[in-house]
C-alpha positions in Angstrom: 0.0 0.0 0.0 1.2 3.3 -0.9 2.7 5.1 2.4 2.8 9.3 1.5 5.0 11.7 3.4 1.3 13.5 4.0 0.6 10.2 5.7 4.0 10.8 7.8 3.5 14.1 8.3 0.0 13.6 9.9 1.3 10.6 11.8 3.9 12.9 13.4 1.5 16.1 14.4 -0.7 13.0 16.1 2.4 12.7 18.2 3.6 16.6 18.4 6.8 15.6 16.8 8.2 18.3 14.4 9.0 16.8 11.4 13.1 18.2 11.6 13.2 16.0 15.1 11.9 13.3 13.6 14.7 10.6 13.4 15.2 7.9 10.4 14.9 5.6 13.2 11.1 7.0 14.1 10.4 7.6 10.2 11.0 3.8 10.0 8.9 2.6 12.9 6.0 5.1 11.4 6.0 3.3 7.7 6.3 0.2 9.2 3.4 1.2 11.7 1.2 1.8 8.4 1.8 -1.5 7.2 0.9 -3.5 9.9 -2.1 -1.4 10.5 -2.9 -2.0 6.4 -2.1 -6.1 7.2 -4.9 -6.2 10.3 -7.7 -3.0 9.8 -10.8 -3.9 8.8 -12.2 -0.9 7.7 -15.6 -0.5 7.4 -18.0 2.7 7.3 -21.7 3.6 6.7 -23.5 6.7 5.8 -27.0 8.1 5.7 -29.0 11.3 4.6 -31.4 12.7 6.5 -34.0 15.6 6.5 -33.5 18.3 8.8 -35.5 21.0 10.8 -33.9 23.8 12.9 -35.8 25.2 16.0 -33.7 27.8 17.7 -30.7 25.6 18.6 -32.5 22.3 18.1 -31.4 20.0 14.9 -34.2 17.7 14.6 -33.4 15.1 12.2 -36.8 14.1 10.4 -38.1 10.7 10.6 -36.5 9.8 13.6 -36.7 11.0 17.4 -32.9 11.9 17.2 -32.3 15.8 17.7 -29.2 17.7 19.1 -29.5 20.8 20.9 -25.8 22.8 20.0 -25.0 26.5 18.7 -22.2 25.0 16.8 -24.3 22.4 15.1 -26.9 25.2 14.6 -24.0 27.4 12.3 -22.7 23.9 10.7 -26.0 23.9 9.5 -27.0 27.2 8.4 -27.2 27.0 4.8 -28.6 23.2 4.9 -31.8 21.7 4.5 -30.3 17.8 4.8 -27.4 16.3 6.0 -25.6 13.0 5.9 -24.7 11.1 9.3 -21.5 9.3 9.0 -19.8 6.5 10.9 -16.3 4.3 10.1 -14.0 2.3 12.3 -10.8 0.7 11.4 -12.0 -2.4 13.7 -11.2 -4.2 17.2 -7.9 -5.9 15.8 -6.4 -2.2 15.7 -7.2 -1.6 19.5 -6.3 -4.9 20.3 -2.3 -4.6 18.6 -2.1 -1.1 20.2 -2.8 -3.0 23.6 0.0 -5.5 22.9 2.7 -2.3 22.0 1.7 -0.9 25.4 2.5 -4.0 27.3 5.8 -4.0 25.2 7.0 -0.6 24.0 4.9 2.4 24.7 7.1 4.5 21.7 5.5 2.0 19.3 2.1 1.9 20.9 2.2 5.7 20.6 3.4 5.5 16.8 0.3 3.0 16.0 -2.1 4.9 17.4 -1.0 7.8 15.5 -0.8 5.9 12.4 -4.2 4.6 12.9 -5.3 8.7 13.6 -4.6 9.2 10.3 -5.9 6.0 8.7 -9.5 6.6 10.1 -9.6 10.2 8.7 -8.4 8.5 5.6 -11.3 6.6 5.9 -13.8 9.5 6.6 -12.1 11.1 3.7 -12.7 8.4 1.5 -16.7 8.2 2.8 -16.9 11.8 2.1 -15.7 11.3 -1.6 -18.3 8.9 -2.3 -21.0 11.8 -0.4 -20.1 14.4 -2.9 -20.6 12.0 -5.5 -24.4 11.3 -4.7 -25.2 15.1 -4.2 -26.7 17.6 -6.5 -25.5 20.2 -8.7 -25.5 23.2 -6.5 -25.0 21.6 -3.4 -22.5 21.2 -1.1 -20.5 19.5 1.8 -19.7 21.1 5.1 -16.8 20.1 7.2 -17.2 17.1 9.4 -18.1 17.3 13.0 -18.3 15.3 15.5 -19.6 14.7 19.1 -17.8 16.1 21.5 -16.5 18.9 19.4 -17.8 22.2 20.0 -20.7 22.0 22.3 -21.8 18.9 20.7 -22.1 16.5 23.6 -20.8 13.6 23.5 -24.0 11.7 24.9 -25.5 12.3 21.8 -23.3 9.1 20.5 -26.0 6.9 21.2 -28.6 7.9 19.9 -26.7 8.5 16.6 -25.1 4.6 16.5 -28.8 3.2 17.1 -30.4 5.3 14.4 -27.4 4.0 12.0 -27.9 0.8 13.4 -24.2 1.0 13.3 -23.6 -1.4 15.9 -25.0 -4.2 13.7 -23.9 -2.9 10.3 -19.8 -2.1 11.7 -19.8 -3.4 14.9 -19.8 0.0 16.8 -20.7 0.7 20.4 -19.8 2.9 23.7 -18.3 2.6 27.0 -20.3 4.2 29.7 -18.2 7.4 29.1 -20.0 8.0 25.7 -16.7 7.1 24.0 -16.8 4.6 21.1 -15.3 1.0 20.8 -13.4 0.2 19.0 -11.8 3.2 19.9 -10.1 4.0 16.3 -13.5 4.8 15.2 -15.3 8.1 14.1 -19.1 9.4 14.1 -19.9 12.4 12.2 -22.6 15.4 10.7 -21.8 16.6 7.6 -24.5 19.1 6.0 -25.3 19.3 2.5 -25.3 23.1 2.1 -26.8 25.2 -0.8 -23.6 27.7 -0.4 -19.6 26.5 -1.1 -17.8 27.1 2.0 -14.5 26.6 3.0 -13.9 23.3 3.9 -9.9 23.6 3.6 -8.1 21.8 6.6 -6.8 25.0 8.3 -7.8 27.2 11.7 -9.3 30.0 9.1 -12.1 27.4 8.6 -12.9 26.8 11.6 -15.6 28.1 14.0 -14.0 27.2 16.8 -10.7 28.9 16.2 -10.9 31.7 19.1 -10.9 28.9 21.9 -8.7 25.7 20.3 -6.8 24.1 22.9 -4.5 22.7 19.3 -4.5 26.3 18.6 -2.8 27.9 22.3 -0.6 24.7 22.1 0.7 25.7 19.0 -0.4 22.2 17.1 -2.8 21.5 14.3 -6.5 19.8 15.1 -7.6 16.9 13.5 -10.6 18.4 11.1 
């Protein structure tokens, strides 16, 4: 599988390495990281559109009792009249390597897991390609969000997975903190806007940009 020093490059801000400190030694452990995690992923990821109806903070997704109350969601939103839920996970043998490294060598647990960052955006990406595809002419995607970002709560994960019926369809589910198993896994709103907006991976784009915690750390989110 093709390994791409954007790959590399995302693998190291996962682990707030700067890519000049970055060692042939760690380079090596990070392509080698990819290809196990290419050997044992099973990547799988679903996606459906949805209806929505905006009452003053309230996202109402129609033909199902799933809303979310959130400002943030609210502005995602704005221009949209549908949007597309989305869901992917690399799968359980990923968590269950990145265990073993722990037990063994935390500097190549940390490496996987940040190799297995990137994959699962990868994967998100490559969901989001097929999106744009099924749209309309004059119509277009918004950035990803997910629970938990913003004031998006996180409790809001479970009633998104059962209205997927992701559990069934990719084997998603939670631990009793609302956090998703297996844990290289992603659940996402994207809207299908009637205005182009920027949807470029920088802190310009972002809503959220006054109060990032990447941003004061001087590091790069993960949108």
């Amino acid at each position: 599988m093709n390994i791409s020093s954007l790959m590399i490059q995302d693998a190291l801000r996962y682990m707030q390495v700067p890519k000049s400190k970055a060692g042939d030694e760690t380079l090596q452990k990070i392509i080698d990281g990819f290809n196990k995690l290419y050997q044992i992923s099973t990547p799988k990821y679903i996606y459906h559109s949805f209806h929505i109806r905006k009452d003053n903070l309230v996202t109402e997704f129609e033909g199902t009792s799933f809303e979310v109350k959130s400002s943030d969601l609210t502005k995602l939103f704005e221009s949209c009249q549908r949007c597309y839920l989305l869901a992917a996970t690399l799968g359980q043998s990923v968590d269950r390597e990145i265990g073993i490294k722990q037990k063994v060598d935390m500097l190549d647990a940390v490496i996987l897991d940040a190799c297995a960052s990137v994959l699962i955006e990868k994967l998100c990406d490559e969901a989001e390609q097929k999106i744009a595809a099924e749209v309309s002419d004059g119509e277009f995607l918004t950035m990803r969000f997910s629970p938990g970002y913003g004031d998006v709560p996180l409790e809001v994960q479970q009633e998104l997975i059962e209205v997927m019926v992701a559990a069934k369809k990719i084997g998603l589910s939670l631990t009793y903190t609302n956090m998703l198993i297996p844990t290289k896994s992603i659940t996402a709103f994207i809207g299908i806007s009637s205005k182009k907006e920027n949807r470029m991976k920088n802190c310009g784009a972002c809503n959220l940009a006054a109060s990032c915690l990447y941003k004061e750390r001087g590091n790069r989110c993960g949108l």
